[in-house]
mmCIF file of C-alpha atoms in Angstrom:
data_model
loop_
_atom_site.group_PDB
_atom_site.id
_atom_site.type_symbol
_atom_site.label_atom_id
_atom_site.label_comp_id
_atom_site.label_asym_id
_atom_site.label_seq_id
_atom_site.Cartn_x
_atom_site.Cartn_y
_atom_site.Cartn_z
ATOM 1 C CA UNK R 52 0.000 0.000 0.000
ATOM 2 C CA UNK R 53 1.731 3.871 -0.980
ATOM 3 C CA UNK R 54 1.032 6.138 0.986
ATOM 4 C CA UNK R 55 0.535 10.021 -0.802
ATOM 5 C CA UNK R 56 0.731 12.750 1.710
ATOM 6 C CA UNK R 57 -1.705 15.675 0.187
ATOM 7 C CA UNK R 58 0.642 18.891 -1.123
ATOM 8 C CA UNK R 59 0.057 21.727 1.121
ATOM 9 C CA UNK R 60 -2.066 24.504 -1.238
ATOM 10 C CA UNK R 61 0.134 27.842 -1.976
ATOM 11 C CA UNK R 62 -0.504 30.984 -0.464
ATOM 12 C CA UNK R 63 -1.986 33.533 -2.535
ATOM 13 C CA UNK R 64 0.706 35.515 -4.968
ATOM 14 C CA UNK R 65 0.475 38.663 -2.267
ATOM 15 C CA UNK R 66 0.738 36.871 0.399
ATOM 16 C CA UNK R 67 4.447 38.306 0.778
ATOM 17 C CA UNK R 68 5.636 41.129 0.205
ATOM 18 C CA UNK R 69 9.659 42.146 0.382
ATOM 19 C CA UNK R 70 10.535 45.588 -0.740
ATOM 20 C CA UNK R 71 13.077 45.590 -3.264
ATOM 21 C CA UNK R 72 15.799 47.427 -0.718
ATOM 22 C CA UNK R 73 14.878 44.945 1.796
ATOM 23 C CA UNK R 74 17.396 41.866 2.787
ATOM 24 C CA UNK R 75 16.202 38.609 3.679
ATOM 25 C CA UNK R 76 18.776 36.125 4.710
ATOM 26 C CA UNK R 77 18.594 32.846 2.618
ATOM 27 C CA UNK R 78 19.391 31.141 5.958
ATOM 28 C CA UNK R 79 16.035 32.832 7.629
ATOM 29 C CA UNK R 80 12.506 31.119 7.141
ATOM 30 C CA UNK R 81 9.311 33.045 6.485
ATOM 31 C CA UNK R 82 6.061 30.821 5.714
ATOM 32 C CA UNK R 83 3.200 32.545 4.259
ATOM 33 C CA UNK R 84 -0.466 31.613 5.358
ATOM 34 C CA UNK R 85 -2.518 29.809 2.896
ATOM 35 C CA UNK R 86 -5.274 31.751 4.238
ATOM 36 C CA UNK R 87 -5.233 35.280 2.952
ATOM 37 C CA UNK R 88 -3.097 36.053 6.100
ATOM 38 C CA UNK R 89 0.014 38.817 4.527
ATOM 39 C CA UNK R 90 3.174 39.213 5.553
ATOM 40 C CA UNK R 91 5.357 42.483 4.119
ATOM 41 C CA UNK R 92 8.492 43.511 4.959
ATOM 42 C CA UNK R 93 9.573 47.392 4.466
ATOM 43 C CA UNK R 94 12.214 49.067 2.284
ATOM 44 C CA UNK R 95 15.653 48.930 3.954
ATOM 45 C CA UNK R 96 14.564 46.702 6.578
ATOM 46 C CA UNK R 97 17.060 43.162 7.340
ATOM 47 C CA UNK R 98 16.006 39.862 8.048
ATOM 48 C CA UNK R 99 18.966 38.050 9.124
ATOM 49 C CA UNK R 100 19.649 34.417 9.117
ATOM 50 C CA UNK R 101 17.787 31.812 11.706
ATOM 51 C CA UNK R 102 14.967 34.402 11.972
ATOM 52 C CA UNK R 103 11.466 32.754 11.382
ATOM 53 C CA UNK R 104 8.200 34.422 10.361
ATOM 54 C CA UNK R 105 5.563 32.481 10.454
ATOM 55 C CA UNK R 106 1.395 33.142 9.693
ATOM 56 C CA UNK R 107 0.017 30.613 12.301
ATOM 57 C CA UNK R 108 -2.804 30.952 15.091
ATOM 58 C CA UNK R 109 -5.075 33.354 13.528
ATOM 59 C CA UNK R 110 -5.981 35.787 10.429
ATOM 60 C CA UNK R 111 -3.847 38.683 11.834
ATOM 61 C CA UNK R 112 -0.927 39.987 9.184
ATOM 62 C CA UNK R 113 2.570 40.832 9.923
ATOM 63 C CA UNK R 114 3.843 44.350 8.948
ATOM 64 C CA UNK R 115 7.419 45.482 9.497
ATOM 65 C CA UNK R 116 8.215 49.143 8.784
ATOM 66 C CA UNK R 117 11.038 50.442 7.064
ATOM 67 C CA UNK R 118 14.795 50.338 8.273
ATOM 68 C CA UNK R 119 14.318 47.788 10.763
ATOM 69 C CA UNK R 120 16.497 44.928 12.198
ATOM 70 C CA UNK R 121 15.217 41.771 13.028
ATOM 71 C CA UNK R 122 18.295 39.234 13.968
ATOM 72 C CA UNK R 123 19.308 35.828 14.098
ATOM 73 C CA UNK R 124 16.813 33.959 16.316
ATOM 74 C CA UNK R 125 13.499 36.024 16.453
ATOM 75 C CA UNK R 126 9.960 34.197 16.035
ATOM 76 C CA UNK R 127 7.390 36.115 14.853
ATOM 77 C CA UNK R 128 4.182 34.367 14.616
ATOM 78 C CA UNK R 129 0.755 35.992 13.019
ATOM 79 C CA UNK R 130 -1.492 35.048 15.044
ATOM 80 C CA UNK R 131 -3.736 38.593 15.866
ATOM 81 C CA UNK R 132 -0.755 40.265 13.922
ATOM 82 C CA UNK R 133 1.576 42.336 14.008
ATOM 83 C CA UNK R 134 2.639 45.553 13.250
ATOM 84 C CA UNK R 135 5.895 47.186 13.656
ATOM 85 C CA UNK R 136 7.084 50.537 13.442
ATOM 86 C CA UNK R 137 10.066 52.195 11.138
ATOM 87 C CA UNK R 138 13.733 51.799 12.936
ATOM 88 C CA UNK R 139 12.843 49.366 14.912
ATOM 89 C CA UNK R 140 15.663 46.733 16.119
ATOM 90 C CA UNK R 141 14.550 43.429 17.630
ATOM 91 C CA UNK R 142 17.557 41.676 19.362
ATOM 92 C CA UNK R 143 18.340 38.035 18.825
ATOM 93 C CA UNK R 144 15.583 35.781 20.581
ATOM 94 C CA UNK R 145 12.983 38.020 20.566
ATOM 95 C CA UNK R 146 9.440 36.147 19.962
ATOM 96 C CA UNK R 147 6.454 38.371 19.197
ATOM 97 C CA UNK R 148 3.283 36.038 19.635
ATOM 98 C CA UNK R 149 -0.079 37.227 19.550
ATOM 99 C CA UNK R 150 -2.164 34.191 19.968
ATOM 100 C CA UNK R 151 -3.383 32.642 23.203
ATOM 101 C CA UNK R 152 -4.454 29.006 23.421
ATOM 102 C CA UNK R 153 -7.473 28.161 25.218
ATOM 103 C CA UNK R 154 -6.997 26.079 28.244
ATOM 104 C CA UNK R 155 -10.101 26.589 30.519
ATOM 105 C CA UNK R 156 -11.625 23.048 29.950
ATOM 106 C CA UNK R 157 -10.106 19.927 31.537
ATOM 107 C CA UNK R 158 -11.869 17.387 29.239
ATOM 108 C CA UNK R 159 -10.083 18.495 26.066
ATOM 109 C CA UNK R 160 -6.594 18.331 25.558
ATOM 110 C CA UNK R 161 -5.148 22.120 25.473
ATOM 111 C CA UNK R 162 -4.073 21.232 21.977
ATOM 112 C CA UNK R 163 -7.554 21.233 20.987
ATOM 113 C CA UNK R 164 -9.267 23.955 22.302
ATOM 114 C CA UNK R 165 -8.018 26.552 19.755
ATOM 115 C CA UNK R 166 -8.011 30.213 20.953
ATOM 116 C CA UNK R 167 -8.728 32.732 22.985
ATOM 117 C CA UNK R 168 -10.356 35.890 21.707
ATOM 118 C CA UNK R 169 -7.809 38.363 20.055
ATOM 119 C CA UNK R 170 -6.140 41.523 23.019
ATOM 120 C CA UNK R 171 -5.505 43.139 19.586
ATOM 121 C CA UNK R 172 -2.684 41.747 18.471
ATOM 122 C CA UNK R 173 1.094 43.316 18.752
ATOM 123 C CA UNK R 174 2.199 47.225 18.308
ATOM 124 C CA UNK R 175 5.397 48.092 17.933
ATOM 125 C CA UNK R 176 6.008 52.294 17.351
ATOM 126 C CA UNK R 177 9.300 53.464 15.275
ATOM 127 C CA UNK R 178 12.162 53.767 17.202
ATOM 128 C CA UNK R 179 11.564 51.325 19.485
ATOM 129 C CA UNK R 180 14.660 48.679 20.474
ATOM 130 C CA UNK R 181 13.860 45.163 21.641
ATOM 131 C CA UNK R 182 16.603 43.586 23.813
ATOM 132 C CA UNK R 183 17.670 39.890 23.525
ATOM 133 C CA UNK R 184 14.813 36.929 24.302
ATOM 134 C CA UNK R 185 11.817 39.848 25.569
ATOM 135 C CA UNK R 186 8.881 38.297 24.321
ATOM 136 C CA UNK R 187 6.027 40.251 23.319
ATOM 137 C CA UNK R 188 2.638 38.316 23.905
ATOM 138 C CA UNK R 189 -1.247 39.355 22.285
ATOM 139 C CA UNK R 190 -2.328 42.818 23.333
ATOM 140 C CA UNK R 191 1.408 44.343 23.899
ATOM 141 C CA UNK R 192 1.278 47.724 22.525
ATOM 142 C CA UNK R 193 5.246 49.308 22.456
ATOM 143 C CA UNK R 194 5.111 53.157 21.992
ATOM 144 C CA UNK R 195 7.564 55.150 19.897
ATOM 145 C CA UNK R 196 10.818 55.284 21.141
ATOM 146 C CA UNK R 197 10.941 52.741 24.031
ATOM 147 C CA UNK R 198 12.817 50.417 24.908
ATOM 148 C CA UNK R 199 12.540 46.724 26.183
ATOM 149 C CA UNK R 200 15.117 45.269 28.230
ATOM 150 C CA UNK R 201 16.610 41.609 27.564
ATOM 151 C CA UNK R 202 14.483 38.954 29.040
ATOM 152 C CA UNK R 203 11.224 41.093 29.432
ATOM 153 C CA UNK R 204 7.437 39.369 28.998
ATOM 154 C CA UNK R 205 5.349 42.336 27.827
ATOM 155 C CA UNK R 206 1.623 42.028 27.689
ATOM 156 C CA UNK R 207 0.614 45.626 28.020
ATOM 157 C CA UNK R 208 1.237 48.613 27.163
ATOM 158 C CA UNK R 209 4.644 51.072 27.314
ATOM 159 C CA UNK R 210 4.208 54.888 27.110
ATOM 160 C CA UNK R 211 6.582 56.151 24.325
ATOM 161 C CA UNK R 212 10.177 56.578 25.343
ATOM 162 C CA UNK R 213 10.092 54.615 28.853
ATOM 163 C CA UNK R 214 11.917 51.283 29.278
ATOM 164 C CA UNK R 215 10.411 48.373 30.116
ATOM 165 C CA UNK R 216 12.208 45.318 31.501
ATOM 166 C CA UNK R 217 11.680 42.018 34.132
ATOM 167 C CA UNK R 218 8.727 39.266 34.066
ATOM 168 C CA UNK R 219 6.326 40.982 33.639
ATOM 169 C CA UNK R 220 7.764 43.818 32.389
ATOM 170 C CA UNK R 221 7.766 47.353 34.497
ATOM 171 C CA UNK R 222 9.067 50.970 34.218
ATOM 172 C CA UNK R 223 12.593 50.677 35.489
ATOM 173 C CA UNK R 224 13.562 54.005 33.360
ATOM 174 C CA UNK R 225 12.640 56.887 30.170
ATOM 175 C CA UNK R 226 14.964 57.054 27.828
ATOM 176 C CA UNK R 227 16.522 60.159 27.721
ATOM 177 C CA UNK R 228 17.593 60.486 31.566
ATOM 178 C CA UNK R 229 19.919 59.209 34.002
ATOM 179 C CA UNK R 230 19.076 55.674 34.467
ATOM 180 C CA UNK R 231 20.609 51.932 35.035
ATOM 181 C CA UNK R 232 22.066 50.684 31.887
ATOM 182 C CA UNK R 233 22.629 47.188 32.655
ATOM 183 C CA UNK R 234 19.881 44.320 31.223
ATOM 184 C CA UNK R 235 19.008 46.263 27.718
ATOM 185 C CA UNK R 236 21.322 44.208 25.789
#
């Protein structure tokens, strides 16, 4: 008996979008929905290698601005989407996800209770940095300018030009004054 595993349909022809000045690493993985989720990435921003984008969990799209950074490492999954801002720099390991599984019942398996309702997705304003492994979960909004220290779990969201960092992320600073360096990286 042969076995035929069914081909996976394509994803619509604009279902990605890469502006001509952008760079993509060939060693970084984007997978566009089959299900009229988009994914476009802006002029002059880089994607660089081990990166993943992926359009799972929901119908949200993923927008990055122009002239950002996303490095080795980050996960970005569509789920309520996301949107990010111009100049924005996302440190290796950061993981934006905007999905939240359902887990309330006991007699299903959390693997098959799908989702909880949509907190609006992810934010992110232009000049904002993200430091090394902060993960950005549904609803997170990041205004322009701030910052997000290494490590952080943001769910909420951060006035423009304050930083952000522990688990769950707090003010610990504004960018601009006299304030702790350490734990941005």
């Amino acid at each position: 008996m042969t076995h035929k595993l069914a081909a996976a349909p394509e994803p619509p022809s604009d279902a990605l979008t890469v502006a001509p000045s952008a760079w993509v690493s060939p060693d970084a993985r984007i997978f566009p929905s089959v299900r009229g989720t988009k994914i476009a990435i802006g002029a002059g921003s880089r994607l660089f290698e081990f990166a993943v984008i992926r359009a799972v969990g929901g119908s949200g799209d993923i927008v990055i601005g122009e002239r950002c950074m996303i490095n080795p490492h980050c996960v970005l999954y569509s789920g309520s989407g996301i949107e990010i801002g111009d100049d924005v720099a996302l440190a290796p390991g950061v993981q934006i996800v905007p999905t939240n599984h359902a887990y309330h019942r006991r007699d299903i398996p959390i693997a098959q209770q799908g989702f909880l309702p949509s907190k609006g997705g992810v934010l992110i304003g232009d000049d904002v940095w993200v430091g090394a492994n902060a993960v950005l979960l549904d609803g997170a909004e990041i205004g322009k300018g701030a910052v997000i220290a290494a490590g952080a779990v943001v769910s909420g969201k951060v006035p423009p030009y304050e930083i952000w960092g522990g688990v769950p992320a707090k003010k610990i600073g504004i960018r601009g004054e006299e304030t702790r360096q350490s734990g941005v990286s």
